[in-house]
PDB file of C-alpha atoms in Angstrom:
ATOM      1  CA  MET A1374     -13.186  74.449 -15.162  1.00  0.00           C
ATOM      2  CA  LYS A1375     -12.018  71.183 -14.118  1.00  0.00           C
ATOM      3  CA  ASN A1376      -9.049  70.473 -11.857  1.00  0.00           C
ATOM      4  CA  LEU A1377      -6.757  67.636 -12.885  1.00  0.00           C
ATOM      5  CA  GLY A1378      -3.998  66.253 -10.292  1.00  0.00           C
ATOM      6  CA  ILE A1379      -1.103  64.439 -11.904  1.00  0.00           C
ATOM      7  CA  LEU A1380       1.010  61.791 -10.176  1.00  0.00           C
ATOM      8  CA  LEU A1381       4.358  60.825 -11.637  1.00  0.00           C
ATOM      9  CA  SER A1382       7.592  59.253 -10.610  1.00  0.00           C
ATOM     10  CA  GLY A1383       9.792  60.002 -13.365  1.00  0.00           C
ATOM     11  CA  ARG A1384      10.002  61.977 -16.667  1.00  0.00           C
ATOM     12  CA  GLY A1385       6.536  62.427 -17.109  1.00  0.00           C
ATOM     13  CA  SER A1386       5.959  62.061 -20.616  1.00  0.00           C
ATOM     14  CA  ASN A1387       2.223  61.489 -20.569  1.00  0.00           C
ATOM     15  CA  PHE A1388       2.171  64.501 -18.201  1.00  0.00           C
ATOM     16  CA  VAL A1389       3.796  66.822 -20.737  1.00  0.00           C
ATOM     17  CA  ALA A1390       1.249  65.438 -23.314  1.00  0.00           C
ATOM     18  CA  ILE A1391      -1.910  66.398 -21.164  1.00  0.00           C
ATOM     19  CA  ALA A1392      -0.364  69.792 -20.471  1.00  0.00           C
ATOM     20  CA  ASP A1393       0.143  70.267 -24.146  1.00  0.00           C
ATOM     21  CA  SER A1394      -3.338  69.411 -24.866  1.00  0.00           C
ATOM     22  CA  ILE A1395      -4.772  71.628 -22.458  1.00  0.00           C
ATOM     23  CA  ALA A1396      -2.591  74.462 -23.738  1.00  0.00           C
ATOM     24  CA  ALA A1397      -3.451  73.576 -27.314  1.00  0.00           C
ATOM     25  CA  GLY A1398      -7.461  73.629 -26.384  1.00  0.00           C
ATOM     26  CA  ARG A1399      -7.509  70.024 -27.339  1.00  0.00           C
ATOM     27  CA  ILE A1400      -8.736  69.343 -23.459  1.00  0.00           C
ATOM     28  CA  PRO A1401     -10.945  72.422 -22.920  1.00  0.00           C
ATOM     29  CA  ASN A1402     -11.961  73.760 -19.473  1.00  0.00           C
ATOM     30  CA  ALA A1403      -9.498  72.076 -17.761  1.00  0.00           C
ATOM     31  CA  ARG A1404      -6.436  72.987 -15.879  1.00  0.00           C
ATOM     32  CA  ILE A1405      -3.666  71.073 -14.139  1.00  0.00           C
ATOM     33  CA  ALA A1406      -3.970  71.954 -10.495  1.00  0.00           C
ATOM     34  CA  VAL A1407      -1.268  70.262  -9.091  1.00  0.00           C
ATOM     35  CA  VAL A1408       1.691  67.752  -9.824  1.00  0.00           C
ATOM     36  CA  ILE A1409       2.539  65.546  -7.157  1.00  0.00           C
ATOM     37  CA  SER A1410       5.692  63.001  -7.146  1.00  0.00           C
ATOM     38  CA  ASN A1411       7.120  60.546  -4.407  1.00  0.00           C
ATOM     39  CA  ARG A1412      10.400  61.097  -5.929  1.00  0.00           C
ATOM     40  CA  ALA A1413      12.106  64.547  -5.424  1.00  0.00           C
ATOM     41  CA  ASP A1414      14.647  63.748  -8.378  1.00  0.00           C
ATOM     42  CA  ALA A1415      11.742  63.096 -10.793  1.00  0.00           C
ATOM     43  CA  PRO A1416      12.500  65.162 -13.972  1.00  0.00           C
ATOM     44  CA  GLY A1417       8.635  65.475 -14.420  1.00  0.00           C
ATOM     45  CA  LEU A1418       8.696  67.924 -11.212  1.00  0.00           C
ATOM     46  CA  GLU A1419      11.214  70.391 -13.058  1.00  0.00           C
ATOM     47  CA  ILE A1420       9.053  70.450 -16.069  1.00  0.00           C
ATOM     48  CA  ALA A1421       5.909  71.246 -14.241  1.00  0.00           C
ATOM     49  CA  ARG A1422       7.902  74.130 -12.423  1.00  0.00           C
ATOM     50  CA  GLN A1423       9.184  75.382 -15.680  1.00  0.00           C
ATOM     51  CA  ARG A1424       5.503  75.473 -16.896  1.00  0.00           C
ATOM     52  CA  GLY A1425       4.435  77.482 -13.747  1.00  0.00           C
ATOM     53  CA  LEU A1426       2.619  74.684 -12.273  1.00  0.00           C
ATOM     54  CA  ASP A1427       2.365  73.811  -8.519  1.00  0.00           C
ATOM     55  CA  ALA A1428       4.751  70.822  -8.058  1.00  0.00           C
ATOM     56  CA  LEU A1429       5.042  68.876  -4.833  1.00  0.00           C
ATOM     57  CA  VAL A1430       7.224  66.316  -3.488  1.00  0.00           C
ATOM     58  CA  ILE A1431       5.603  63.948  -0.973  1.00  0.00           C
ATOM     59  CA  SER A1432       8.500  61.366  -0.457  1.00  0.00           C
ATOM     60  CA  SER A1433       7.284  57.781   0.062  1.00  0.00           C
ATOM     61  CA  LYS A1434      10.584  56.579   1.516  1.00  0.00           C
ATOM     62  CA  GLY A1435      10.106  54.549   4.609  1.00  0.00           C
ATOM     63  CA  LYS A1436       6.555  55.241   4.999  1.00  0.00           C
ATOM     64  CA  PRO A1437       3.732  52.581   5.171  1.00  0.00           C
ATOM     65  CA  ARG A1438       1.836  52.731   2.044  1.00  0.00           C
ATOM     66  CA  GLU A1439      -1.419  54.041   3.562  1.00  0.00           C
ATOM     67  CA  GLU A1440       0.216  56.816   5.535  1.00  0.00           C
ATOM     68  CA  HIS A1441       1.927  58.249   2.496  1.00  0.00           C
ATOM     69  CA  ASP A1442      -1.381  58.015   0.319  1.00  0.00           C
ATOM     70  CA  ARG A1443      -3.239  59.834   3.245  1.00  0.00           C
ATOM     71  CA  GLU A1444      -0.691  62.700   2.596  1.00  0.00           C
ATOM     72  CA  VAL A1445      -1.033  62.660  -1.212  1.00  0.00           C
ATOM     73  CA  VAL A1446      -4.833  62.517  -0.869  1.00  0.00           C
ATOM     74  CA  ALA A1447      -4.852  65.610   1.503  1.00  0.00           C
ATOM     75  CA  ALA A1448      -2.669  67.564  -1.214  1.00  0.00           C
ATOM     76  CA  LEU A1449      -5.461  66.435  -3.787  1.00  0.00           C
ATOM     77  CA  LEU A1450      -8.232  67.487  -1.564  1.00  0.00           C
ATOM     78  CA  ASP A1451      -6.702  70.926  -0.816  1.00  0.00           C
ATOM     79  CA  ASN A1452      -6.315  71.489  -4.722  1.00  0.00           C
ATOM     80  CA  LYS A1453      -9.999  70.604  -5.286  1.00  0.00           C
ATOM     81  CA  VAL A1454      -8.913  68.145  -7.866  1.00  0.00           C
ATOM     82  CA  ASP A1455     -11.903  66.800  -9.886  1.00  0.00           C
ATOM     83  CA  LEU A1456      -9.757  63.940 -11.935  1.00  0.00           C
ATOM     84  CA  ILE A1457      -6.398  62.238 -10.978  1.00  0.00           C
ATOM     85  CA  CYS A1458      -4.221  61.032 -13.929  1.00  0.00           C
ATOM     86  CA  LEU A1459      -1.324  58.607 -12.948  1.00  0.00           C
ATOM     87  CA  ALA A1460       1.588  59.329 -15.544  1.00  0.00           C
ATOM     88  CA  GLY A1461       4.123  56.929 -14.796  1.00  0.00           C
ATOM     89  CA  TYR A1462       3.511  56.747 -10.971  1.00  0.00           C
ATOM     90  CA  MET A1463       5.411  53.861  -9.789  1.00  0.00           C
ATOM     91  CA  ARG A1464       3.541  52.974  -6.784  1.00  0.00           C
ATOM     92  CA  LEU A1465       0.337  50.926  -6.040  1.00  0.00           C
ATOM     93  CA  LEU A1466      -2.211  52.918  -4.506  1.00  0.00           C
ATOM     94  CA  SER A1467      -3.976  51.416  -1.572  1.00  0.00           C
ATOM     95  CA  PRO A1468      -7.564  50.503  -1.506  1.00  0.00           C
ATOM     96  CA  TRP A1469      -8.275  53.277   0.934  1.00  0.00           C
ATOM     97  CA  PHE A1470      -6.854  55.906  -1.654  1.00  0.00           C
ATOM     98  CA  VAL A1471      -8.826  54.648  -4.422  1.00  0.00           C
ATOM     99  CA  GLN A1472     -12.071  54.628  -2.512  1.00  0.00           C
ATOM    100  CA  GLN A1473     -11.477  58.319  -1.851  1.00  0.00           C
ATOM    101  CA  PHE A1474     -11.950  59.096  -5.624  1.00  0.00           C
ATOM    102  CA  PRO A1475     -14.409  56.486  -7.127  1.00  0.00           C
ATOM    103  CA  ARG A1476     -14.025  56.655 -10.945  1.00  0.00           C
ATOM    104  CA  ARG A1477     -11.937  59.704 -10.848  1.00  0.00           C
ATOM    105  CA  ILE A1478      -8.607  57.956 -11.117  1.00  0.00           C
ATOM    106  CA  LEU A1479      -6.999  57.096 -14.484  1.00  0.00           C
ATOM    107  CA  ASN A1480      -4.215  55.320 -15.450  1.00  0.00           C
ATOM    108  CA  ILE A1481      -2.380  54.578 -18.678  1.00  0.00           C
ATOM    109  CA  HIS A1482      -0.770  51.204 -19.284  1.00  0.00           C
ATOM    110  CA  PRO A1483       1.337  50.249 -22.428  1.00  0.00           C
ATOM    111  CA  SER A1484      -0.398  47.164 -23.438  1.00  0.00           C
ATOM    112  CA  LEU A1485      -3.716  45.839 -24.546  1.00  0.00           C
ATOM    113  CA  LEU A1486      -5.108  44.986 -21.242  1.00  0.00           C
ATOM    114  CA  PRO A1487      -6.075  42.507 -20.069  1.00  0.00           C
ATOM    115  CA  SER A1488      -2.789  41.172 -21.720  1.00  0.00           C
ATOM    116  CA  PHE A1489       0.520  41.883 -20.044  1.00  0.00           C
ATOM    117  CA  PRO A1490      -0.247  43.889 -16.763  1.00  0.00           C
ATOM    118  CA  GLY A1491       2.472  45.102 -14.561  1.00  0.00           C
ATOM    119  CA  LEU A1492       5.983  46.304 -15.368  1.00  0.00           C
ATOM    120  CA  GLU A1493       7.764  46.156 -18.612  1.00  0.00           C
ATOM    121  CA  ALA A1494       4.562  45.482 -20.784  1.00  0.00           C
ATOM    122  CA  GLN A1495       6.004  46.449 -23.778  1.00  0.00           C
ATOM    123  CA  GLN A1496       8.921  43.714 -23.529  1.00  0.00           C
ATOM    124  CA  GLN A1497       6.596  41.100 -22.323  1.00  0.00           C
ATOM    125  CA  ALA A1498       4.304  41.733 -25.584  1.00  0.00           C
ATOM    126  CA  PHE A1499       7.510  41.836 -27.746  1.00  0.00           C
ATOM    127  CA  ALA A1500       9.003  38.520 -25.971  1.00  0.00           C
ATOM    128  CA  TYR A1501       5.505  36.834 -26.354  1.00  0.00           C
ATOM    129  CA  GLY A1502       5.482  37.541 -30.181  1.00  0.00           C
ATOM    130  CA  VAL A1503       2.183  39.272 -30.273  1.00  0.00           C
ATOM    131  CA  LYS A1504       1.626  40.661 -33.942  1.00  0.00           C
ATOM    132  CA  VAL A1505      -0.639  43.622 -32.325  1.00  0.00           C
ATOM    133  CA  SER A1506       0.117  45.430 -29.219  1.00  0.00           C
ATOM    134  CA  GLY A1507      -0.838  49.069 -27.866  1.00  0.00           C
ATOM    135  CA  CYS A1508      -1.893  50.789 -24.758  1.00  0.00           C
ATOM    136  CA  THR A1509      -5.042  51.238 -22.667  1.00  0.00           C
ATOM    137  CA  VAL A1510      -6.625  54.156 -20.410  1.00  0.00           C
ATOM    138  CA  HIS A1511      -8.458  52.839 -17.795  1.00  0.00           C
ATOM    139  CA  PHE A1512     -10.180  53.483 -14.372  1.00  0.00           C
ATOM    140  CA  VAL A1513      -8.094  52.637 -11.495  1.00  0.00           C
ATOM    141  CA  ASP A1514      -9.660  50.030  -8.955  1.00  0.00           C
ATOM    142  CA  GLU A1515      -8.287  48.178  -6.099  1.00  0.00           C
ATOM    143  CA  GLU A1516      -6.451  45.669  -8.235  1.00  0.00           C
ATOM    144  CA  LEU A1517      -3.358  45.961 -10.489  1.00  0.00           C
ATOM    145  CA  ASP A1518      -4.159  47.138 -13.835  1.00  0.00           C
ATOM    146  CA  HIS A1519      -7.732  46.136 -13.655  1.00  0.00           C
ATOM    147  CA  GLY A1520     -10.123  48.822 -13.894  1.00  0.00           C
ATOM    148  CA  ALA A1521     -12.811  49.371 -16.568  1.00  0.00           C
ATOM    149  CA  ILE A1522     -11.163  50.220 -19.883  1.00  0.00           C
ATOM    150  CA  ILE A1523     -11.924  53.826 -21.400  1.00  0.00           C
ATOM    151  CA  VAL A1524      -9.816  54.071 -24.498  1.00  0.00           C
ATOM    152  CA  GLN A1525      -7.360  51.465 -26.286  1.00  0.00           C
ATOM    153  CA  LYS A1526      -5.105  52.194 -29.333  1.00  0.00           C
ATOM    154  CA  THR A1527      -3.403  49.456 -31.407  1.00  0.00           C
ATOM    155  CA  VAL A1528       0.059  49.257 -32.505  1.00  0.00           C
ATOM    156  CA  SER A1529       1.103  46.847 -35.190  1.00  0.00           C
ATOM    157  CA  VAL A1530       4.421  44.897 -34.105  1.00  0.00           C
ATOM    158  CA  LEU A1531       6.640  45.012 -37.278  1.00  0.00           C
ATOM    159  CA  ASP A1532       9.309  42.339 -37.934  1.00  0.00           C
ATOM    160  CA  SER A1533      11.856  44.895 -37.915  1.00  0.00           C
ATOM    161  CA  ASP A1534      10.998  45.872 -34.411  1.00  0.00           C
ATOM    162  CA  ASN A1535      12.737  45.172 -31.190  1.00  0.00           C
ATOM    163  CA  GLU A1536      11.447  46.203 -27.825  1.00  0.00           C
ATOM    164  CA  HIS A1537      12.801  49.351 -27.794  1.00  0.00           C
ATOM    165  CA  THR A1538      11.159  50.727 -31.203  1.00  0.00           C
ATOM    166  CA  LEU A1539       7.906  48.980 -30.292  1.00  0.00           C
ATOM    167  CA  ALA A1540       7.764  50.738 -27.090  1.00  0.00           C
ATOM    168  CA  ALA A1541       8.374  54.184 -28.757  1.00  0.00           C
ATOM    169  CA  ARG A1542       5.469  53.718 -31.007  1.00  0.00           C
ATOM    170  CA  ILE A1543       3.358  52.611 -28.191  1.00  0.00           C
ATOM    171  CA  LEU A1544       4.300  55.893 -26.514  1.00  0.00           C
ATOM    172  CA  GLU A1545       3.355  58.092 -29.397  1.00  0.00           C
ATOM    173  CA  GLN A1546      -0.257  56.420 -29.020  1.00  0.00           C
ATOM    174  CA  GLU A1547      -0.323  56.979 -25.098  1.00  0.00           C
ATOM    175  CA  HIS A1548      -0.277  60.412 -25.646  1.00  0.00           C
ATOM    176  CA  ILE A1549      -3.175  60.578 -27.831  1.00  0.00           C
ATOM    177  CA  ALA A1550      -5.288  58.121 -25.897  1.00  0.00           C
ATOM    178  CA  TYR A1551      -4.860  59.972 -22.543  1.00  0.00           C
ATOM    179  CA  THR A1552      -6.287  63.142 -24.064  1.00  0.00           C
ATOM    180  CA  GLU A1553      -9.361  61.336 -25.686  1.00  0.00           C
ATOM    181  CA  ALA A1554      -9.615  59.393 -22.273  1.00  0.00           C
ATOM    182  CA  ILE A1555      -9.681  62.550 -20.072  1.00  0.00           C
ATOM    183  CA  ASN A1556     -12.042  64.304 -22.416  1.00  0.00           C
ATOM    184  CA  ALA A1557     -14.711  61.295 -22.298  1.00  0.00           C
ATOM    185  CA  VAL A1558     -14.559  61.136 -18.685  1.00  0.00           C
ATOM    186  CA  LEU A1559     -14.755  64.848 -18.058  1.00  0.00           C
ATOM    187  CA  GLU A1560     -17.654  65.325 -20.484  1.00  0.00           C
ATOM    188  CA  ASN A1561     -19.509  62.231 -19.023  1.00  0.00           C
ATOM    189  CA  ARG A1562     -19.706  60.856 -22.657  1.00  0.00           C
ATOM    190  CA  PHE A1563     -20.189  57.204 -21.177  1.00  0.00           C
ATOM    191  CA  ARG A1564     -22.357  54.938 -19.078  1.00  0.00           C
ATOM    192  CA  THR A1565     -21.653  51.787 -17.356  1.00  0.00           C
ATOM    193  CA  CYS A1566     -22.871  48.347 -18.651  1.00  0.00           C
ATOM    194  CA  GLY A1567     -21.102  45.796 -16.304  1.00  0.00           C
ATOM    195  CA  ARG A1568     -17.502  46.466 -16.857  1.00  0.00           C
ATOM    196  CA  ARG A1569     -18.031  48.104 -20.364  1.00  0.00           C
ATOM    197  CA  LEU A1570     -18.305  51.952 -20.620  1.00  0.00           C
ATOM    198  CA  VAL A1571     -20.515  52.386 -23.824  1.00  0.00           C
ATOM    199  CA  ARG A1572     -22.108  55.327 -25.521  1.00  0.00           C
ATOM    200  CA  ASN A1573     -25.902  55.659 -25.337  1.00  0.00           C
ATOM    201  CA  PRO A1574     -26.491  52.088 -24.380  1.00  0.00           C
ATOM    202  CA  ARG A1575     -29.792  50.539 -23.950  1.00  0.00           C
ATOM    203  CA  GLY A1576     -30.670  48.421 -20.761  1.00  0.00           C
ATOM    204  CA  CYS A1577     -27.545  49.574 -18.598  1.00  0.00           C
ATOM    205  CA  ASP A1578     -27.203  51.717 -15.696  1.00  0.00           C
ATOM    206  CA  ASP A1579     -26.515  55.352 -16.035  1.00  0.00           C
ATOM    207  CA  THR A1580     -23.807  55.784 -13.491  1.00  0.00           C
ATOM    208  CA  GLY A1581     -22.474  58.993 -14.459  1.00  0.00           C
ATOM    209  CA  LEU A1582     -18.513  59.657 -14.483  1.00  0.00           C
ATOM    210  CA  ALA A1583     -16.172  61.970 -12.779  1.00  0.00           C
ATOM    211  CA  LYS A1584     -18.722  63.600 -10.478  1.00  0.00           C
ATOM    212  CA  GLY A1585     -17.656  65.251  -7.407  1.00  0.00           C
TER     213      GLY A1585
END
């Protein structure tokens, strides 16, 4: 059984989708060991408590980034977390944090990276006039929205769309993509070839994923 740690700052819709997938058996042999938020008023915390999950507030207010990160890492280690999933966690992780869990931190971003990193990605895509957008699940590294890509889902931008309808359709795909990515990592389905994660490659290094 693999232990997941969820970090969130708001409603945590992707956290709910992950929890639902575990309950339905779509993510087998996994459990959510802890849900952590830097904000006490995050709606996702109450949802976690209603589901009987361990939900912690580790406030970031007024703390240096690395001091707060050390507190979060300590809680993750106490709960023997195998894989960390960011679900609307509105803080950049320090390089030190990332180094504690190499290839064991996932994030989901509402665009087809490397296009439109950062905040309000759906609005960026809509304003730019792209015809196809989507979402990306990737490993977290020391740079913003930069780590190796695990799963991407595409969403057509319709002539009738506005940024809100586009964002809603992307969110539906986020919930599907995160489940696929978690399974791929926990089941160690990929090898690494440069930045690319590929199935059964030739001539690439077999690094193994999510070991620990």
